[in-house]
Coordinates of C-alpha atoms in Angstrom, one line a residue:
M8 CA -0.1 -0.3 -0.5
I9 CA 1.0 3.1 -0.6
K10 CA 2.3 4.6 2.6
K11 CA 0.5 8.5 3.6
I12 CA 3.3 11.0 4.9
T13 CA 2.7 12.2 8.2
L14 CA 5.6 13.7 9.0
L15 CA 5.9 16.3 12.2
L16 CA 6.9 19.5 10.6
S17 CA 8.6 22.4 12.8
L18 CA 6.8 25.6 13.0
A19 CA 9.1 27.3 11.6
F20 CA 9.1 25.3 8.5
L21 CA 5.2 24.9 8.6
S22 CA 5.0 28.8 8.9
S23 CA 7.8 29.1 6.0
S24 CA 5.7 26.8 3.8
I25 CA 2.4 28.0 4.1
M26 CA 3.5 31.7 2.7
I27 CA 4.5 30.1 -0.2
G28 CA 1.6 27.9 -0.6
Q29 CA 3.1 24.5 0.4
D30 CA 4.4 24.3 -3.1
I31 CA 0.8 23.7 -3.8
V32 CA -0.9 24.9 -7.7
K33 CA -4.2 25.5 -6.7
Y34 CA -5.3 26.4 -10.1
A35 CA -4.3 25.4 -13.7
P36 CA -1.9 27.2 -15.5
K37 CA -2.6 29.3 -19.0
G38 CA -2.3 26.7 -22.0
F39 CA -2.7 23.3 -19.3
D40 CA -5.3 22.2 -22.3
Q41 CA -3.2 23.3 -25.3
P42 CA -1.4 20.8 -27.2
K43 CA 2.2 21.1 -27.0
N44 CA 4.9 20.6 -29.6
N45 CA 8.4 18.4 -29.2
I46 CA 6.6 16.2 -26.3
Q47 CA 6.0 12.7 -26.2
K48 CA 2.1 11.7 -26.8
G49 CA -0.2 9.3 -25.2
K50 CA -2.9 7.5 -27.1
I51 CA -6.6 7.5 -27.1
D52 CA -8.6 4.0 -28.6
S53 CA -11.7 2.7 -28.8
I54 CA -12.4 -0.4 -26.8
T55 CA -15.5 -3.4 -27.0
Y56 CA -16.2 -5.4 -24.0
P57 CA -18.7 -8.1 -23.4
S58 CA -21.1 -7.1 -20.1
Q59 CA -23.1 -9.5 -18.5
T60 CA -24.6 -7.0 -16.5
V61 CA -26.8 -5.2 -19.9
G62 CA -26.1 -8.1 -21.9
T63 CA -24.5 -6.7 -24.8
E64 CA -21.2 -5.6 -25.7
R65 CA -20.1 -2.3 -24.8
K66 CA -17.6 0.4 -25.9
A67 CA -15.0 2.2 -23.8
L68 CA -12.4 5.0 -24.8
I69 CA -9.4 4.1 -23.0
Y70 CA -5.6 6.3 -22.4
T71 CA -2.7 4.8 -22.7
P72 CA 0.2 7.1 -21.6
P73 CA 3.5 8.4 -23.0
G74 CA 5.8 5.6 -23.8
Y75 CA 3.4 3.0 -22.9
T76 CA 4.9 -0.1 -23.0
K77 CA 3.5 -4.0 -22.4
S78 CA 6.3 -4.7 -20.3
K79 CA 5.5 -3.1 -17.3
R80 CA 2.1 -2.6 -15.1
Y81 CA 0.5 0.8 -15.0
P82 CA -2.1 1.9 -12.4
V83 CA -5.8 3.0 -14.0
L84 CA -8.2 5.4 -13.7
Y85 CA -11.8 5.4 -14.3
L86 CA -12.7 8.5 -15.8
L87 CA -16.8 9.3 -15.6
H88 CA -19.1 11.2 -18.2
G89 CA -22.4 13.4 -16.9
I90 CA -25.5 12.6 -17.8
G91 CA -25.7 13.9 -21.1
G92 CA -22.9 12.7 -22.2
D93 CA -21.2 8.7 -23.1
E94 CA -18.0 7.3 -23.3
K95 CA -16.8 9.9 -26.0
E96 CA -17.6 13.4 -23.1
W97 CA -14.4 13.5 -21.8
Y98 CA -12.5 13.6 -25.3
K99 CA -15.1 15.4 -27.0
N100 CA -14.9 18.6 -24.2
G101 CA -12.4 18.0 -21.4
A102 CA -8.9 17.2 -23.7
P103 CA -7.9 14.7 -21.1
A104 CA -5.3 13.5 -23.6
V105 CA -3.6 16.6 -23.8
I106 CA -3.9 17.9 -20.1
L107 CA -2.4 14.5 -18.9
D108 CA 0.7 14.6 -22.0
N109 CA 1.1 17.7 -20.8
L110 CA 1.7 17.0 -17.0
C111 CA 3.4 13.7 -17.9
A112 CA 6.0 15.7 -20.1
E113 CA 6.2 18.2 -17.1
G114 CA 7.4 15.1 -14.6
K115 CA 3.8 15.6 -12.6
L116 CA 2.3 12.9 -13.4
E117 CA 2.6 9.4 -12.6
P118 CA 1.8 7.0 -15.7
M119 CA -0.9 5.9 -15.8
I120 CA -4.1 3.9 -18.4
V121 CA -7.3 6.3 -18.2
V122 CA -10.8 4.5 -19.2
M123 CA -13.5 6.0 -20.1
P124 CA -16.8 4.2 -20.0
N125 CA -20.3 4.7 -20.6
G126 CA -22.3 5.1 -17.6
R127 CA -25.4 4.7 -19.1
A128 CA -25.7 0.7 -18.5
M129 CA -28.6 -0.4 -20.9
I130 CA -28.7 -2.0 -24.3
N131 CA -29.5 1.8 -25.9
D132 CA -27.3 3.7 -24.2
R133 CA -26.5 6.5 -26.4
A134 CA -27.5 10.0 -24.7
E135 CA -30.7 10.8 -26.5
G136 CA -34.2 11.3 -26.2
N137 CA -35.2 12.4 -22.6
I138 CA -31.9 11.8 -20.7
F139 CA -34.0 12.3 -17.8
A140 CA -36.5 9.1 -18.7
E141 CA -36.4 6.8 -15.4
D142 CA -34.6 3.9 -17.3
K143 CA -31.9 6.5 -18.2
V144 CA -31.5 7.3 -14.9
A145 CA -31.8 4.2 -13.4
A146 CA -28.8 2.4 -15.6
F147 CA -26.5 5.0 -14.1
A148 CA -26.9 2.8 -11.0
T149 CA -26.8 0.2 -12.9
F150 CA -23.4 0.8 -14.3
E151 CA -21.8 -0.1 -10.7
K152 CA -22.4 -3.7 -11.4
D153 CA -21.3 -3.5 -14.9
L154 CA -18.1 -1.8 -13.9
L155 CA -17.3 -4.1 -11.2
N156 CA -17.7 -7.2 -12.6
D157 CA -17.0 -6.7 -16.7
L158 CA -15.6 -3.6 -17.1
I159 CA -12.8 -3.9 -14.6
P160 CA -11.9 -7.4 -15.0
Y161 CA -11.7 -7.0 -18.8
V162 CA -9.2 -4.2 -18.4
E163 CA -7.0 -6.4 -16.0
K164 CA -7.4 -9.1 -18.5
K165 CA -6.4 -7.4 -21.8
F166 CA -3.7 -4.9 -20.4
K167 CA -1.2 -4.9 -18.0
V168 CA -2.1 -3.1 -15.4
Y169 CA -1.9 -3.3 -11.7
K170 CA -4.7 -5.3 -9.9
E171 CA -4.7 -4.3 -6.6
K172 CA -6.9 -0.8 -4.6
E173 CA -4.0 1.2 -4.4
H174 CA -3.3 1.1 -7.9
R175 CA -7.1 1.9 -9.0
A176 CA -9.1 5.5 -8.9
I177 CA -12.2 6.6 -9.8
A178 CA -13.5 10.1 -10.7
G179 CA -15.9 11.9 -12.5
L180 CA -18.1 14.6 -13.3
S181 CA -21.9 15.9 -12.5
M182 CA -23.8 12.8 -12.6
G183 CA -20.2 10.7 -12.9
G184 CA -19.0 12.4 -9.7
G185 CA -22.4 11.3 -7.7
Q186 CA -21.6 7.7 -9.0
T187 CA -18.0 8.1 -7.9
L188 CA -18.7 8.9 -4.5
N189 CA -21.5 6.2 -4.9
F190 CA -19.5 3.5 -6.5
G191 CA -15.7 4.5 -4.4
L192 CA -17.0 5.1 -1.2
G193 CA -19.4 2.1 -1.7
N194 CA -16.4 -0.1 -2.3
L195 CA -13.3 0.7 -0.5
D196 CA -11.9 -2.5 -1.4
T197 CA -11.5 -1.5 -5.0
F198 CA -10.9 2.0 -5.3
S199 CA -7.9 3.8 -3.5
W200 CA -8.4 7.2 -4.7
V201 CA -11.8 8.9 -5.7
G202 CA -12.8 12.1 -6.9
A203 CA -15.8 13.8 -7.3
F204 CA -16.2 16.9 -9.6
S205 CA -19.5 19.0 -9.1
S206 CA -21.4 15.5 -8.3
A207 CA -25.1 15.7 -8.9
P208 CA -28.3 15.3 -7.2
N209 CA -27.8 10.8 -7.9
T210 CA -25.6 11.0 -4.7
K211 CA -26.4 9.1 -2.1
I212 CA -27.0 11.0 1.2
P213 CA -23.9 11.1 3.6
E214 CA -25.0 8.4 5.9
E215 CA -25.8 6.0 3.2
L216 CA -22.5 6.6 1.4
L217 CA -20.6 6.0 4.4
P218 CA -22.3 4.3 7.6
N219 CA -19.2 3.3 8.5
P220 CA -16.8 6.6 8.5
E221 CA -14.0 4.9 10.1
K222 CA -13.3 2.9 7.0
A223 CA -12.8 5.2 4.3
K224 CA -9.9 6.6 6.3
E225 CA -8.2 4.3 4.3
L226 CA -8.3 6.0 1.0
E227 CA -5.5 7.6 -0.4
V228 CA -6.9 10.4 -1.7
L229 CA -10.8 11.4 -1.2
W230 CA -11.4 14.8 -3.6
I231 CA -14.3 16.6 -3.6
S232 CA -15.0 20.0 -5.9
C233 CA -17.4 22.2 -7.5
G234 CA -17.3 25.7 -9.0
D235 CA -18.5 28.5 -6.7
A236 CA -21.2 29.2 -9.2
D237 CA -22.9 26.2 -9.9
G238 CA -26.1 25.5 -8.3
L239 CA -25.1 22.0 -7.3
M240 CA -22.8 23.1 -4.7
P241 CA -24.4 22.0 -1.5
F242 CA -24.1 18.5 -2.6
S243 CA -20.8 18.4 -2.6
K244 CA -20.8 20.4 1.0
R245 CA -23.3 18.1 2.8
T246 CA -20.5 15.3 1.8
S247 CA -17.9 17.3 3.0
D248 CA -19.6 18.4 6.0
Y249 CA -20.4 14.5 7.2
L250 CA -16.6 13.6 6.8
S251 CA -15.3 16.3 8.1
K252 CA -17.8 15.7 11.0
H253 CA -16.2 12.2 11.4
D254 CA -12.5 13.0 10.6
V255 CA -12.3 11.7 7.3
P256 CA -9.6 13.1 5.3
H257 CA -10.7 14.7 2.0
I258 CA -9.9 17.3 0.4
F259 CA -13.0 20.2 -0.5
Y260 CA -11.8 22.0 -3.3
V261 CA -13.7 24.9 -4.3
E262 CA -13.1 27.1 -7.6
P263 CA -14.2 29.7 -9.4
G264 CA -16.9 28.6 -12.1
G265 CA -20.1 26.8 -13.1
H266 CA -21.4 23.8 -13.6
D267 CA -19.2 23.3 -16.9
F268 CA -15.9 22.1 -18.7
E269 CA -14.0 24.9 -17.8
V270 CA -14.2 23.8 -13.8
W271 CA -14.0 20.0 -14.7
K272 CA -10.5 20.1 -16.9
N273 CA -9.0 21.9 -14.1
D274 CA -10.2 19.3 -11.5
L275 CA -8.7 16.7 -13.6
Y276 CA -5.4 18.9 -14.0
M277 CA -5.6 18.6 -10.4
F278 CA -6.9 15.5 -8.8
S279 CA -4.9 13.6 -11.1
Q280 CA -1.7 15.2 -10.3
L281 CA -1.9 13.5 -6.4
L282 CA -2.7 9.9 -7.9
F283 CA -0.8 7.2 -7.5
K284 CA 1.7 8.6 -5.8
P285 CA 2.4 9.6 -1.9
V286 CA 0.7 12.1 -0.6
N287 CA 0.4 14.4 2.7
E288 CA -2.9 14.6 4.4
S289 CA -1.6 17.5 6.5
L290 CA -2.0 19.6 3.1
F291 CA -5.4 18.6 1.9
N292 CA -7.2 21.6 3.1
K293 CA -4.6 23.7 2.0
Y294 CA -5.6 23.3 -1.9
S295 CA -8.9 24.9 -2.2
V296 CA -9.2 28.1 -4.4
L297 CA -12.0 29.9 -2.9
G298 CA -14.3 29.5 0.1
L299 CA -17.7 29.3 0.7
P300 CA -19.8 32.2 2.0
A301 CA -20.4 32.3 6.0
N302 CA -23.8 31.6 6.5
T303 CA -23.5 35.1 8.8
N304 CA -23.6 36.6 5.6
I305 CA -26.3 38.8 4.1
R306 CA -28.8 36.8 1.5
N307 CA -26.5 36.1 -2.0
K308 CA -23.7 37.9 -0.5
P309 CA -20.3 36.0 -2.0
Y310 CA -17.9 37.7 1.2
P311 CA -16.8 36.8 3.5
Q312 CA -15.6 33.2 1.9
I313 CA -14.5 30.4 4.6
L314 CA -11.4 28.3 3.5
P315 CA -11.3 24.8 4.5
D316 CA -8.6 25.4 7.2
K317 CA -10.7 28.0 8.2
R318 CA -8.9 31.0 6.7
V319 CA -11.3 33.8 5.7
I320 CA -11.8 35.9 2.4
F321 CA -12.7 39.2 3.1
K322 CA -13.6 41.3 -0.1
T323 CA -15.3 44.9 -0.1
K324 CA -15.6 47.7 -2.5
A325 CA -14.6 51.3 -1.0
T326 CA -13.4 52.7 -4.4
D327 CA -12.9 56.1 -2.8
A328 CA -11.0 55.2 0.4
K329 CA -7.0 55.5 1.1
H330 CA -6.5 52.6 3.5
L331 CA -8.9 49.5 4.6
Q332 CA -8.2 47.0 7.3
M333 CA -10.2 44.3 8.8
D334 CA -9.9 44.4 12.8
L335 CA -11.1 40.6 13.9
G336 CA -9.1 41.1 16.8
K337 CA -6.0 41.3 14.8
K338 CA -6.2 43.9 12.3
Y339 CA -5.1 42.7 8.7
D340 CA -4.3 45.6 5.9
M341 CA -6.7 44.7 2.8
V342 CA -4.9 45.1 -1.0
K343 CA -7.0 47.3 -3.5
D344 CA -7.4 46.5 -6.7
D345 CA -8.2 48.4 -10.5
E346 CA -11.8 47.9 -9.7
G347 CA -12.2 49.0 -6.4
F348 CA -12.3 45.9 -4.7
W349 CA -10.5 45.8 -1.3
T350 CA -9.1 42.2 -0.5
V351 CA -7.6 39.9 2.3
T352 CA -6.9 36.9 4.1
T353 CA -7.1 36.5 7.7
D354 CA -4.8 33.6 9.6
S355 CA -6.8 30.4 10.3
I356 CA -10.0 31.6 13.0
T357 CA -11.1 30.2 16.1
E358 CA -14.7 28.3 16.3
G359 CA -17.6 29.9 16.5
F360 CA -18.9 33.4 16.6
H361 CA -16.5 36.3 16.3
Y362 CA -17.3 40.3 16.2
Y363 CA -15.3 42.3 13.5
S364 CA -15.4 45.9 11.9
L365 CA -14.5 47.4 8.5
L366 CA -11.8 50.1 9.4
I367 CA -11.9 52.7 6.8
D368 CA -9.9 55.3 6.4
G369 CA -9.5 54.4 10.4
V370 CA -13.1 54.8 10.8
A371 CA -14.8 51.5 12.2
V372 CA -18.0 50.6 10.4
A373 CA -19.5 47.3 9.7
D374 CA -19.5 45.5 6.7
P375 CA -22.6 45.8 4.6
A376 CA -22.2 42.2 3.1
S377 CA -22.2 40.5 7.0
E378 CA -25.2 40.7 9.4
S379 CA -24.6 43.0 12.5
F380 CA -24.9 42.2 15.8
Y381 CA -24.9 44.5 19.1
G382 CA -22.0 43.5 20.6
M383 CA -18.6 45.8 22.0
G384 CA -21.1 48.8 22.3
R385 CA -22.4 49.3 19.1
M386 CA -23.7 47.5 15.8
A387 CA -21.2 45.1 14.9
S388 CA -20.6 42.8 12.2
G389 CA -20.6 39.1 12.9
I390 CA -19.0 36.1 11.4
E391 CA -19.6 32.7 12.3
I392 CA -17.1 29.8 11.8
P393 CA -18.4 26.3 11.3
F394 CA -16.5 23.6 13.4
K395 CA -16.7 19.8 14.4
G396 CA -18.8 19.8 16.8
D397 CA -21.1 23.0 16.2
D398 CA -24.4 20.2 16.0
Y399 CA -25.7 21.3 19.2
Y400 CA -27.1 24.6 17.6
S401 CA -27.6 23.8 14.4
L402 CA -31.2 23.5 12.4
K403 CA -32.5 20.6 13.0
H404 CA -36.0 18.6 11.8
V405 CA -37.0 18.9 15.4
P406 CA -39.8 20.6 17.0
H407 CA -39.1 24.5 17.7
G408 CA -39.9 27.0 20.2
D409 CA -40.5 30.5 19.6
I410 CA -38.6 33.4 20.2
R411 CA -40.9 36.4 21.4
I412 CA -40.0 40.1 22.2
N413 CA -41.5 42.1 25.3
Q414 CA -41.8 45.5 25.8
Y415 CA -42.6 46.4 29.3
Y416 CA -42.4 49.3 31.8
S417 CA -40.6 49.0 34.7
E418 CA -41.2 51.0 37.9
A419 CA -38.2 49.6 39.1
S420 CA -36.0 52.2 36.5
R421 CA -38.8 54.2 35.5
S422 CA -38.6 53.1 32.0
W423 CA -39.7 50.8 29.1
R424 CA -37.5 48.0 28.5
E425 CA -37.6 44.9 26.5
M426 CA -37.1 41.7 27.0
Y427 CA -36.2 38.4 24.5
V428 CA -38.3 35.3 25.7
Y429 CA -37.7 31.6 24.1
T430 CA -40.8 29.5 24.6
P431 CA -40.7 25.7 24.2
P432 CA -42.3 23.5 21.4
G433 CA -45.8 23.1 22.0
Y434 CA -46.2 26.0 24.6
D435 CA -49.3 27.7 22.7
R436 CA -50.9 24.1 22.7
S437 CA -50.5 23.3 26.5
T438 CA -52.1 24.1 28.9
G439 CA -49.3 23.5 32.4
N440 CA -47.0 25.7 33.8
Y441 CA -43.3 25.5 32.7
P442 CA -39.9 26.8 34.8
V443 CA -38.0 29.4 34.0
L444 CA -34.5 30.4 33.4
Y445 CA -33.6 33.7 33.3
L446 CA -30.7 34.8 31.3
L447 CA -27.7 37.2 31.5
H448 CA -25.3 38.6 28.5
G449 CA -22.1 40.9 29.0
G450 CA -20.5 44.2 28.8
G451 CA -21.7 45.8 25.6
E452 CA -24.0 43.9 24.8
D453 CA -28.0 43.5 25.4
Q454 CA -30.9 41.5 25.3
R455 CA -30.5 40.4 21.7
G456 CA -27.3 38.4 22.7
W457 CA -28.3 35.4 24.0
A458 CA -30.8 34.9 21.2
N459 CA -28.7 36.5 17.9
Q460 CA -25.3 35.2 18.8
G461 CA -26.0 32.6 21.6
K462 CA -28.4 30.5 19.5
T463 CA -30.4 30.0 22.6
N464 CA -33.5 28.8 21.0
L465 CA -31.4 26.0 18.6
I466 CA -29.2 24.7 21.8
L467 CA -33.0 24.2 23.7
D468 CA -34.7 22.9 20.9
N469 CA -32.3 20.1 20.1
L470 CA -31.8 19.2 23.2
I471 CA -35.8 18.9 24.4
A472 CA -36.0 16.9 21.0
G473 CA -33.1 14.8 22.3
N474 CA -34.8 14.8 25.7
Q475 CA -31.4 16.1 27.3
A476 CA -33.5 18.9 29.3
K477 CA -36.9 19.9 30.5
P478 CA -39.2 21.9 28.5
M479 CA -38.7 25.4 30.1
I480 CA -39.3 29.5 29.2
I481 CA -35.8 31.4 28.9
V482 CA -36.0 35.1 30.0
M483 CA -33.5 37.2 28.1
L484 CA -33.1 40.3 30.1
D485 CA -31.2 43.3 29.2
G486 CA -29.0 44.1 32.1
N487 CA -27.9 47.3 31.4
V488 CA -29.5 49.4 34.3
S489 CA -26.7 51.5 34.7
S490 CA -24.1 53.8 32.6
G491 CA -20.4 52.7 32.8
G492 CA -20.4 49.2 31.6
L493 CA -17.7 47.2 33.8
S494 CA -15.8 50.0 34.4
G495 CA -18.7 51.6 36.3
F496 CA -19.6 48.3 38.1
N497 CA -20.0 48.9 42.0
E498 CA -22.8 47.4 44.7
N499 CA -25.2 50.5 43.8
S500 CA -25.4 48.7 39.7
L501 CA -25.6 45.6 41.6
K502 CA -28.5 46.4 44.0
A503 CA -30.4 48.0 41.0
F504 CA -30.3 45.2 38.6
E505 CA -31.6 43.1 41.7
S506 CA -34.3 45.7 41.4
E507 CA -35.2 45.7 38.3
L508 CA -34.8 41.8 38.5
K509 CA -37.3 41.2 41.3
Q510 CA -39.6 44.2 40.7
A511 CA -39.4 44.1 37.3
A512 CA -39.2 41.7 35.3
L513 CA -40.4 38.9 37.7
P514 CA -43.6 40.3 38.2
F515 CA -43.9 40.8 34.4
V516 CA -42.8 37.3 33.3
E517 CA -45.0 35.7 36.2
N518 CA -47.8 37.9 34.6
K519 CA -47.9 37.0 30.9
Y520 CA -46.0 33.8 31.0
R521 CA -47.4 30.3 32.6
V522 CA -44.4 29.9 34.7
K523 CA -44.0 27.7 38.0
T524 CA -43.4 30.6 40.7
D525 CA -41.4 28.4 43.0
A526 CA -37.6 28.7 43.5
E527 CA -37.4 24.6 42.6
S528 CA -38.7 26.2 39.1
R529 CA -36.4 29.0 38.4
A530 CA -33.0 29.6 37.7
L531 CA -30.5 32.5 36.8
A532 CA -27.1 32.5 35.1
G533 CA -25.3 35.4 33.1
L534 CA -21.9 35.3 31.1
S535 CA -19.1 37.9 31.8
M536 CA -20.9 41.0 33.6
G537 CA -23.9 38.7 33.6
G538 CA -22.1 36.6 35.7
L539 CA -21.5 38.9 38.5
Q540 CA -25.0 40.0 38.5
T541 CA -25.7 36.1 39.1
L542 CA -23.1 36.1 41.7
Y543 CA -24.9 39.4 43.4
A544 CA -28.9 38.3 42.6
G545 CA -28.3 35.2 43.0
I546 CA -26.9 34.6 45.9
Q547 CA -28.4 37.1 47.9
N548 CA -32.0 35.9 47.0
T549 CA -31.6 31.8 46.8
D550 CA -34.8 31.8 48.3
M551 CA -36.0 32.9 44.8
F552 CA -33.7 30.8 42.9
S553 CA -32.3 27.3 43.6
Y554 CA -30.1 27.2 40.1
L555 CA -27.4 29.5 39.1
G556 CA -24.9 29.2 36.6
V557 CA -21.7 31.8 36.5
F558 CA -20.4 31.8 32.8
S559 CA -16.1 33.2 32.7
S560 CA -16.8 35.9 35.4
G561 CA -15.6 36.1 39.4
W562 CA -15.4 38.5 41.7
F563 CA -12.7 40.9 40.9
A564 CA -9.5 39.4 42.9
N565 CA -7.9 43.2 43.1
N566 CA -10.9 45.4 44.4
D567 CA -12.0 44.0 48.0
E568 CA -14.2 47.0 47.9
L569 CA -16.7 45.0 45.9
S570 CA -15.7 41.5 46.2
G571 CA -15.3 41.6 50.1
P572 CA -18.8 42.5 50.9
Q573 CA -19.7 39.6 49.2
Y574 CA -17.1 37.1 50.3
A575 CA -18.6 38.6 53.8
F576 CA -21.9 38.0 53.2
M577 CA -21.6 34.3 51.6
K578 CA -19.6 33.3 54.9
E579 CA -22.1 34.2 56.8
H580 CA -25.0 32.1 54.6
T581 CA -22.9 29.2 53.3
E582 CA -24.9 27.1 55.2
K583 CA -28.2 28.7 54.0
I584 CA -26.4 29.2 50.5
N585 CA -25.4 25.1 49.8
D586 CA -29.1 24.6 51.3
N587 CA -30.7 25.8 48.7
L588 CA -29.3 26.0 45.8
D589 CA -29.6 22.7 43.9
R590 CA -27.1 23.5 41.3
F591 CA -24.2 26.3 41.2
F592 CA -22.4 26.1 37.7
I593 CA -19.5 27.8 37.4
S594 CA -17.9 27.6 34.2
M595 CA -14.9 28.9 32.3
G596 CA -13.2 29.4 28.9
G597 CA -9.8 28.1 29.7
E598 CA -6.7 29.9 30.9
E599 CA -7.7 32.4 28.0
D600 CA -10.5 33.4 29.4
I601 CA -9.8 37.2 30.9
A602 CA -12.0 36.4 33.7
Y603 CA -9.9 32.9 34.3
Q604 CA -7.8 34.5 37.0
N605 CA -10.6 36.3 39.0
C606 CA -12.9 33.0 39.3
K607 CA -10.0 30.8 40.0
V608 CA -9.1 33.7 43.1
M609 CA -12.7 33.0 43.8
M610 CA -13.7 29.3 43.6
E611 CA -10.0 29.0 46.1
K612 CA -12.5 31.3 48.5
F613 CA -15.6 29.5 48.1
D614 CA -13.0 26.1 49.0
E615 CA -12.3 28.0 52.0
M616 CA -15.4 28.9 53.1
G617 CA -17.3 25.1 52.2
I618 CA -19.6 26.8 49.6
E619 CA -20.7 23.9 47.0
Y620 CA -20.1 24.2 43.5
E621 CA -19.8 22.4 40.5
Y622 CA -16.5 23.7 37.4
S623 CA -16.8 23.4 33.8
E624 CA -14.5 24.3 31.4
Y625 CA -13.7 24.6 27.8
P626 CA -11.6 26.1 25.8
G627 CA -12.3 29.0 23.6
G628 CA -11.8 32.3 25.8
H629 CA -13.8 34.9 26.5
A630 CA -16.4 34.4 23.5
W631 CA -19.9 33.0 22.9
P632 CA -18.3 29.6 21.2
V633 CA -17.6 28.9 24.9
W634 CA -20.9 30.5 26.4
R635 CA -23.0 28.6 23.6
H636 CA -21.4 25.7 24.9
D637 CA -22.3 26.5 28.8
L638 CA -25.6 26.8 28.4
F639 CA -25.5 23.7 26.4
K640 CA -24.6 22.0 29.5
F641 CA -26.0 24.0 32.0
A642 CA -29.2 24.0 30.8
Q643 CA -29.0 20.0 31.3
L644 CA -28.5 19.7 34.5
L645 CA -32.4 22.8 35.2
F646 CA -35.2 21.6 37.3
K647 CA -34.2 17.5 37.5

């Protein structure tokens, strides 16, 4: 078996290789598909083979490489056409011999035989009449048996080729791309190299393609490609997403173009160079020319794009601007082209949700191509970086609850205020009362944070559908009851929030919604600033709340004026706190979380006092990916 290269590269070398593109040519150069003089040429012939599957003689084309000789063995690539083609489609439109001859001349291709069969396995296999007729479409599935039982044995009998799977590849375009995935992944003992170009809807769903994903890790190369303007992109993406979820190494190659031979010729150029030679899996996510639009983009906006290695391509038009930067925590200088478009590709970005801004001549503005979110004390752009394990807040075919927006007048603050309320699936059809979680945002955000950035409704919908959480109402409050944010935080501001919670928010919720009003049915949780509010109002009122969740927060270690009285209160009421609280959940985003040290000091003091709590840590720092996971864990502990 060809051994895969799994070298452990030093960081310095890896950084250097990234800058020069790891010696990867990402797109075919100009003239790659044009005949060249003074090079040795391969040959394309027609063959006829007996097919017991179809019950007739069938035709295929076969390419033998430059210098072909019967004295040595060759690996074989089976190259499949689309629904409107036949065995001559690649020959007529894809210039396979020219592309492969040129690559051989440049020393970039392992000499191979390429078989181009007719993938429509029926007596009349011509691409005529209604090519979408039921029997003709079914014949593309029948071809699997014809390929395995008739064509491959014929080729291996008539030509001197290797017969082991390590020397056998399959690839195809459109309908043939779907066949490639169906046949290649369905026969992992037959093929070690699989290349699907712009796969058509005949592709099986991923769970049927690979019910045992672990088996696919035996493949040498699994290539999935599609043009960025191709309407069939969702079929390629869903397969790639499934493979990524199950850690199956593969190349997901997104390129400029639609559903045509300009794309497929480039695919053949790229894929064929990987065949029948050692490969380096660590480079698989570096091949793609383009990324896919982020799901936080405004409808139909192509940028920002996320590359397979989680780098992000930003592109925006600002013709008269003098200097543009992308501020994503780190500032990236953008480069302007002749049409007034500014572009930059970032480093790899960590998982989940990130705020960002365009800096136009030093002024921070929201990117018009992305959704905007209230964060950092203003409206800012946001981008969602997908990752393995994010399915707990993905949109699924499960019953869904609602997010309801409520304005109410607060006697505590003498002002109109707003809250977002999640009601679980079936709330309107039921007559019973529900437990309630009051959920608080962080500094610089408001009541919209947990609904928009936090994905609260999707997290709870999925948990409830899986019987992992009790159906509950979640009230997302506006915790901004005083000016100054954390910099102006003191006990007075904490008391103001406590009054807002007890005198305004709770009465409004308990009057408008069917909620249980006993302490055992109430929970309070918050992140960062909201965590401090939870520590204060929750600990002061354990007769009202039996569940507390403190995410990425903790009493300030360097501010005894604020923190000291809180510890004194807890020390005096330790027994009551422990008796009243069913769960005291504290979580952090690892050592990179800006609240980590405060929390660590706080927990040491809790240990000294005998305060009972449970601690959870999820890497990611002080950011929404951590807090989503905190809610995911905390919600499963409630009201049980």
